[in-house]
PDB file of C-alpha atoms in Angstrom:
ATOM      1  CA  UNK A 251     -34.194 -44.818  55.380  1.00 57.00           C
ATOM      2  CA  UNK A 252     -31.197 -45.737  53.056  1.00 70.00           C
ATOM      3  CA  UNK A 253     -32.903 -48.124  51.179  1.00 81.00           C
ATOM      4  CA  UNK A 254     -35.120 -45.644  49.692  1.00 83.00           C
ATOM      5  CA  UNK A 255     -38.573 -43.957  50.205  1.00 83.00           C
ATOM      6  CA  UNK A 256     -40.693 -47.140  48.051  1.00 84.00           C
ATOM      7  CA  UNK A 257     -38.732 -49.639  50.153  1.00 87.00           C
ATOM      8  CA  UNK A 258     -39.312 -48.009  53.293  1.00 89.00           C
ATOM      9  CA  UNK A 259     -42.863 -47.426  52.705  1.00 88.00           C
ATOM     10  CA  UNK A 260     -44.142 -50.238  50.622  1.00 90.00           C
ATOM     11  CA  UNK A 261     -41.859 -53.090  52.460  1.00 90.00           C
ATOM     12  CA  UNK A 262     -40.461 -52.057  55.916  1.00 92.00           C
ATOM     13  CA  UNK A 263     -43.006 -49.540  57.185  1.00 91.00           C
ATOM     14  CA  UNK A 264     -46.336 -51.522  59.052  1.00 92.00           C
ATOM     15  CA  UNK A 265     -48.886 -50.712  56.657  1.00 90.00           C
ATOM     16  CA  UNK A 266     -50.508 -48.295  60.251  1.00 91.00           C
ATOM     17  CA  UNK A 267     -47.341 -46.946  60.650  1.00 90.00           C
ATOM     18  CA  UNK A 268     -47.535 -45.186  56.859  1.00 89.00           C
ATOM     19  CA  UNK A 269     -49.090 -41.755  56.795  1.00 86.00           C
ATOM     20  CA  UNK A 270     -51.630 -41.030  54.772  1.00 84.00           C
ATOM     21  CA  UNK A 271     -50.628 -40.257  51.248  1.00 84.00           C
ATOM     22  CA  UNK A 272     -47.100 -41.807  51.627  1.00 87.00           C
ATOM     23  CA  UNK A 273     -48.478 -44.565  49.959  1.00 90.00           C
ATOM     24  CA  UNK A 274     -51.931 -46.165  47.583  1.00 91.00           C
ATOM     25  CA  UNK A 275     -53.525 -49.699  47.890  1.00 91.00           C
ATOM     26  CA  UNK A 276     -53.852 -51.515  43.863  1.00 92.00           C
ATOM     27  CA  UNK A 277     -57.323 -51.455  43.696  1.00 92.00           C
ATOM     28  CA  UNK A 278     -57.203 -55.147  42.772  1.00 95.00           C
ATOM     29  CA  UNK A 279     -54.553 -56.920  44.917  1.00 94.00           C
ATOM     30  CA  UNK A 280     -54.667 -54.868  47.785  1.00 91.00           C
ATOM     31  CA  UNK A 281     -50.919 -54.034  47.159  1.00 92.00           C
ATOM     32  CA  UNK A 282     -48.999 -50.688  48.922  1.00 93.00           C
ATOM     33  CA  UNK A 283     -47.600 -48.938  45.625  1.00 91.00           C
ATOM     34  CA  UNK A 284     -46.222 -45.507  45.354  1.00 89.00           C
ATOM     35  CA  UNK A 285     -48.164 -42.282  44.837  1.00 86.00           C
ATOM     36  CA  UNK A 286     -48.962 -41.104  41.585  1.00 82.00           C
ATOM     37  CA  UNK A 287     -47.049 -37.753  42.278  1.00 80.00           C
ATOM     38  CA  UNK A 288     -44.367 -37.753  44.702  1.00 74.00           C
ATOM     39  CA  UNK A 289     -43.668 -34.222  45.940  1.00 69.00           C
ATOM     40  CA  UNK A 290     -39.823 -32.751  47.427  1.00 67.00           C
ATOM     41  CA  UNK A 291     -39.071 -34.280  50.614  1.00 69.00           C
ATOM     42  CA  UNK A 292     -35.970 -32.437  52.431  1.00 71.00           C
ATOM     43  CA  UNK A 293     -32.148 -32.619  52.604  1.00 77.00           C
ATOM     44  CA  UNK A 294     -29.222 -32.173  54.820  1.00 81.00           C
ATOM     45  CA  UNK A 295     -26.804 -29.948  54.093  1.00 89.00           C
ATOM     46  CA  UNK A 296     -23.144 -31.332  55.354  1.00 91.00           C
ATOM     47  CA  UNK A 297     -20.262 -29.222  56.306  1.00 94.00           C
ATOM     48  CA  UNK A 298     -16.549 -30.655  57.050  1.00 93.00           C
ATOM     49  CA  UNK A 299     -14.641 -28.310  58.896  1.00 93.00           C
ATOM     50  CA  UNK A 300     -10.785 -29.585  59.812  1.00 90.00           C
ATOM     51  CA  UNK A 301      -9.300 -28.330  63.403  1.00 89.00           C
ATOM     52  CA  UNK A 302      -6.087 -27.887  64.770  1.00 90.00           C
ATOM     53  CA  UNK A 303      -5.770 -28.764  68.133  1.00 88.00           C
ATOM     54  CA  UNK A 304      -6.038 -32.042  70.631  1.00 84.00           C
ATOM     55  CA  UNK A 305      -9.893 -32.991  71.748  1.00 83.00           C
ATOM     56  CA  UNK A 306      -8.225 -33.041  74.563  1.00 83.00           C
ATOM     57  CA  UNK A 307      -7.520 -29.531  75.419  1.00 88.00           C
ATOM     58  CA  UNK A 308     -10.157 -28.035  73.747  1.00 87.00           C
ATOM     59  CA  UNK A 309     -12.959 -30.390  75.479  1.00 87.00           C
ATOM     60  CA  UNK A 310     -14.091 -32.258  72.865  1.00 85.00           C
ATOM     61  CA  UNK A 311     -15.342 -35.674  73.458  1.00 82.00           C
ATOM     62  CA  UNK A 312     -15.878 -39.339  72.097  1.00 83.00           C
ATOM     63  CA  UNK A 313     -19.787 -38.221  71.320  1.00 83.00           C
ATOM     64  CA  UNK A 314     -22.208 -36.466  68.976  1.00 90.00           C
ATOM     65  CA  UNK A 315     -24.821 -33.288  69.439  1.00 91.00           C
ATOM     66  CA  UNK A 316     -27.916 -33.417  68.466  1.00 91.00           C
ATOM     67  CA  UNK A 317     -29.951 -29.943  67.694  1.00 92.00           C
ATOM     68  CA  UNK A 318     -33.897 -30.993  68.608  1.00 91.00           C
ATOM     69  CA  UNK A 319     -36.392 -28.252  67.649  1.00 91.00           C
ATOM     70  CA  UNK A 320     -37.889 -28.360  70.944  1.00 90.00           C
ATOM     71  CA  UNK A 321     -38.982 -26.007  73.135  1.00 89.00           C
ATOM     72  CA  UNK A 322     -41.643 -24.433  75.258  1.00 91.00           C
ATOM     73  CA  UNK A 323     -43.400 -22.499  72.857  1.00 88.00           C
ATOM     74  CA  UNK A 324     -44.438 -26.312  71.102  1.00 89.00           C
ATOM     75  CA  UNK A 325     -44.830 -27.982  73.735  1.00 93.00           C
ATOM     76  CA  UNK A 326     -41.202 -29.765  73.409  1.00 93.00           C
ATOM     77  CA  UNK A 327     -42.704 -31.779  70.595  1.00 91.00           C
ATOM     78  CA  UNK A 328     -39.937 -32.495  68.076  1.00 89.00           C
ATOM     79  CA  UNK A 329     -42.135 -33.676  65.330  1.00 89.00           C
ATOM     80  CA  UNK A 330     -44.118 -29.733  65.519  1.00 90.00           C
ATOM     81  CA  UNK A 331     -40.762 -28.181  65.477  1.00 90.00           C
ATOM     82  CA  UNK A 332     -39.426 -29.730  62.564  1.00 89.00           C
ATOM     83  CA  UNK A 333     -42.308 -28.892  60.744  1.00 89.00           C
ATOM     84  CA  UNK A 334     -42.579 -25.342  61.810  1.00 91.00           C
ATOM     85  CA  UNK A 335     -38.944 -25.365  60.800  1.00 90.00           C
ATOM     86  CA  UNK A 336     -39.932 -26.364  56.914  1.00 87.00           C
ATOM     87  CA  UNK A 337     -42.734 -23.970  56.817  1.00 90.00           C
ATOM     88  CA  UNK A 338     -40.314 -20.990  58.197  1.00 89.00           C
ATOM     89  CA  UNK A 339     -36.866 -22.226  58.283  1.00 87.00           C
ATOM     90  CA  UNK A 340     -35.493 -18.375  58.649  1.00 88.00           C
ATOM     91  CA  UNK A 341     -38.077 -17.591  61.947  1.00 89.00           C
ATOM     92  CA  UNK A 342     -37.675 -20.824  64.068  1.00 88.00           C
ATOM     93  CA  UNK A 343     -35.860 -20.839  67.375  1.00 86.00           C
ATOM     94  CA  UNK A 344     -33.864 -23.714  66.528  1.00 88.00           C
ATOM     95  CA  UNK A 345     -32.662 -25.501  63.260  1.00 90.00           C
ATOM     96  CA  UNK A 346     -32.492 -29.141  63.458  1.00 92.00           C
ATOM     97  CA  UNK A 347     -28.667 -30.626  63.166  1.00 93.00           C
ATOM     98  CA  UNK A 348     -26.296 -32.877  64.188  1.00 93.00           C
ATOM     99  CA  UNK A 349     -22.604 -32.232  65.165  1.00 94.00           C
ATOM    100  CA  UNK A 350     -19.842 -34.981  65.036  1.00 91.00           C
ATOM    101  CA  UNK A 351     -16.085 -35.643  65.524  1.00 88.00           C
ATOM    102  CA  UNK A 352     -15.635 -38.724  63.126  1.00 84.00           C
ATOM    103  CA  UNK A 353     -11.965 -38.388  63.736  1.00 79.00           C
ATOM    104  CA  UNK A 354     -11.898 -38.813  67.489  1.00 79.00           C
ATOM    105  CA  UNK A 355     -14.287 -42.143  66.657  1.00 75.00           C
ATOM    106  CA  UNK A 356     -11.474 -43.538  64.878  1.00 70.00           C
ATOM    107  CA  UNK A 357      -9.876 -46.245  67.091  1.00 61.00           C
ATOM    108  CA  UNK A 358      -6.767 -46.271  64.510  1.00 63.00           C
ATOM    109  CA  UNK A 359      -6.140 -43.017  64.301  1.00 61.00           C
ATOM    110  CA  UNK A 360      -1.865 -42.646  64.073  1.00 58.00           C
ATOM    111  CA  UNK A 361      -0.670 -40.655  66.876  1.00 58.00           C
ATOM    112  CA  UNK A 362       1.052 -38.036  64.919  1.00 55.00           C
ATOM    113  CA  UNK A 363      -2.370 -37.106  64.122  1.00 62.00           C
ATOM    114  CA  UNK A 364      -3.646 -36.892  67.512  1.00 68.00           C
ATOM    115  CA  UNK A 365      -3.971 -32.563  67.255  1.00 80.00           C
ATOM    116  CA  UNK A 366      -5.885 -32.868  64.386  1.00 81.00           C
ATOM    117  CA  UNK A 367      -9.388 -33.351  64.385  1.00 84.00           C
ATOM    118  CA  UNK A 368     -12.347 -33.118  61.879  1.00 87.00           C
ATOM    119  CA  UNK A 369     -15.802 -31.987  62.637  1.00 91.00           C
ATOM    120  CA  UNK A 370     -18.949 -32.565  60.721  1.00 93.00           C
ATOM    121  CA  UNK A 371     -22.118 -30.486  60.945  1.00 94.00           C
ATOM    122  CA  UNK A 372     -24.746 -31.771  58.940  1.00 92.00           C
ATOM    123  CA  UNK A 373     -28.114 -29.556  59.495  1.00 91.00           C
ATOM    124  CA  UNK A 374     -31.664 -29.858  57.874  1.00 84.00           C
TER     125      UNK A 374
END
């Protein structure tokens, strides 16, 4: 979450919806703290690409893509793909990502910018 991996896990989280290790009990008061060691979690890496044309003509709609590393081989689970994608990121089938058009979201935009558009890719 954007408020940070103690607030998510020590406030927000149900205490059964933390897994195991996320977080430790104080001995005394019974309190969720943080691990002793917290180990390297993943990132996204973002790409902004700028396009000349109309969304128009070249198809592109008022909605976003989502990549899901699911398929037949695990059982469409998306929670086994993603992990199968950190333990061999260059062998998996599918990478997870998301594709955008923030431009085309944006209500305001002027109409001498209508055949320009931006696109965002932001993958695991």
């Amino acid at each position: 979450s954007a408020c940070g991996f103690g607030n998510t896990f020590k406030k927000l989280v149900p205490e059964a919806a933390v897994p195991e290790g996320f977080v430790r009990k104080d001995p005394n008061t019974g309190e969720r703290m943080l691990p002793d060691k917290l180990h390297d979690s993943s990132g996204w890496i973002m790409a902004n690409v700028g396009i000349k044309a109309n969304p128009k003509d070249v198809g592109i709609g008022c909605s976003n893509v989502w990549v899901h590393p699911c398929h037949p081989e695990n059982d469409w689970n998306l929670f086994e793909g993603v992990k199968d994608y950190f333990k061999r990121p260059l062998e998996v089938k599918t990478i997870p990502m998301m594709i955008t058009f923030p431009s085309i979201k944006d209500r305001a935009c002027k109409a001498g910018e209508k055949d320009r558009l931006t696109c965002q890719i932001l993958a695991l």
